[in-house]
């Protein structure tokens, strides 16, 4: 668990299902079109089953950002690539409630993804972001993600093909690539 600036980042649990569905529906319904979905998401029961299943699956995780009042305002999902040749790579997705953006929640969720990756033996995190999502692009680039490609017509939403920028973060070189950041050194045992 990581605390900071009026919120806590922790692993999601099945009891978070309703809050996570509400968050996804709210973000998906924003007119900017931040998500691939068009306002529909898993049901609360499906989300609860998914979160329960994650307990038995070490290659994926969901983390939430929760306010001091207990409101879930952010989500990070991360999942290792199932192909043996790319098992060192994990894909992630991030969403933050509109009224809570710009407060460090997205960055804290990304830091949690890096911690998960290190524990899981993942050396590369990747994500897709829409070219029009400038706030997310700025966050990812300031965190150390690099653009690796531009995927024309990669997603289909409402019958419209949408482009996506593929971005990646090299976990093994993370601290060295981010000058001015503190580096935690674990004691030799």
Tab-separated table of N, CA and C in Angstrom, residues 3 5 7 14 21 26 34-35 45 48 54 56 67 69 81 102 112 119 129 145 154 160 162 169 173 180 184 188-189:
chain	number	residue	atom	x	y	z
A	3	UNK	N	0.683	5.459	0.427
A	3	UNK	CA	-0.133	6.606	0.817
A	3	UNK	C	0.452	7.881	0.236
A	5	UNK	N	-0.747	12.354	-0.365
A	5	UNK	CA	-1.591	13.505	-0.696
A	5	UNK	C	-3.090	13.272	-0.616
A	7	UNK	N	-4.759	10.386	-0.481
A	7	UNK	CA	-5.287	9.162	-1.064
A	7	UNK	C	-4.340	8.015	-0.765
A	14	UNK	N	-12.642	-7.715	-4.076
A	14	UNK	CA	-13.998	-7.877	-4.613
A	14	UNK	C	-14.996	-6.867	-4.056
A	21	UNK	N	-16.850	-0.306	-11.125
A	21	UNK	CA	-17.786	-0.239	-12.251
A	21	UNK	C	-18.294	1.194	-12.415
A	26	UNK	N	-18.308	6.234	-15.455
A	26	UNK	CA	-18.177	7.694	-15.450
A	26	UNK	C	-17.095	8.144	-16.430
A	34	UNK	N	-12.090	9.053	-23.488
A	34	UNK	CA	-10.793	8.597	-22.990
A	34	UNK	C	-10.624	7.087	-23.093
A	35	UNK	N	-11.727	6.335	-23.004
A	35	UNK	CA	-11.653	4.878	-23.002
A	35	UNK	C	-12.164	4.300	-24.312
A	45	UNK	N	-21.409	-7.777	-10.705
A	45	UNK	CA	-21.166	-9.204	-10.432
A	45	UNK	C	-19.977	-9.709	-11.251
A	48	UNK	N	-16.810	-8.291	-9.717
A	48	UNK	CA	-16.514	-8.991	-8.468
A	48	UNK	C	-15.883	-10.357	-8.760
A	54	UNK	N	-8.518	-12.925	-9.705
A	54	UNK	CA	-7.149	-12.406	-9.653
A	54	UNK	C	-6.367	-12.933	-8.458
A	56	UNK	N	-6.063	-15.850	-7.539
A	56	UNK	CA	-5.410	-17.097	-7.923
A	56	UNK	C	-4.497	-16.935	-9.131
A	67	UNK	N	-9.685	7.740	-1.669
A	67	UNK	CA	-9.557	8.949	-0.868
A	67	UNK	C	-9.600	8.595	0.615
A	69	UNK	N	-11.714	9.445	2.558
A	69	UNK	CA	-13.115	9.173	2.882
A	69	UNK	C	-13.560	7.794	2.387
A	81	UNK	N	1.904	-10.398	-20.425
A	81	UNK	CA	1.613	-10.978	-21.735
A	81	UNK	C	1.673	-12.500	-21.602
A	102	UNK	N	-4.750	15.349	-11.980
A	102	UNK	CA	-3.793	16.407	-11.708
A	102	UNK	C	-3.375	16.488	-10.249
A	112	UNK	N	2.955	2.159	-8.495
A	112	UNK	CA	2.513	0.853	-8.014
A	112	UNK	C	2.706	-0.204	-9.094
A	119	UNK	N	8.391	-7.068	-8.618
A	119	UNK	CA	8.094	-8.286	-7.845
A	119	UNK	C	7.738	-9.456	-8.748
A	129	UNK	N	-2.508	4.687	-25.711
A	129	UNK	CA	-3.195	5.923	-25.346
A	129	UNK	C	-3.653	6.611	-26.630
A	145	UNK	N	7.801	6.892	-19.679
A	145	UNK	CA	7.349	6.086	-20.807
A	145	UNK	C	7.856	6.714	-22.097
A	154	UNK	N	-6.357	1.189	-34.707
A	154	UNK	CA	-6.124	0.051	-33.816
A	154	UNK	C	-7.366	-0.340	-33.006
A	160	UNK	N	-16.285	3.491	-35.471
A	160	UNK	CA	-15.198	4.368	-35.915
A	160	UNK	C	-13.852	3.769	-35.514
A	162	UNK	N	-10.079	4.064	-34.445
A	162	UNK	CA	-9.321	5.062	-33.695
A	162	UNK	C	-7.852	4.683	-33.643
A	169	UNK	N	7.637	1.445	-20.903
A	169	UNK	CA	8.486	1.848	-19.793
A	169	UNK	C	9.386	0.665	-19.469
A	173	UNK	N	15.553	-0.287	-16.198
A	173	UNK	CA	16.329	0.936	-16.298
A	173	UNK	C	15.569	2.120	-15.717
A	180	UNK	N	17.191	12.810	-10.974
A	180	UNK	CA	16.603	13.629	-9.926
A	180	UNK	C	15.625	12.879	-9.042
A	184	UNK	N	15.634	3.771	-4.199
A	184	UNK	CA	15.630	2.933	-3.007
A	184	UNK	C	16.610	1.784	-3.230
A	188	UNK	N	21.729	-5.437	1.603
A	188	UNK	CA	22.218	-6.757	1.258
A	188	UNK	C	21.928	-7.674	2.414
A	189	UNK	N	21.414	-8.851	2.099
A	189	UNK	CA	21.073	-9.793	3.186
A	189	UNK	C	21.994	-10.946	3.184
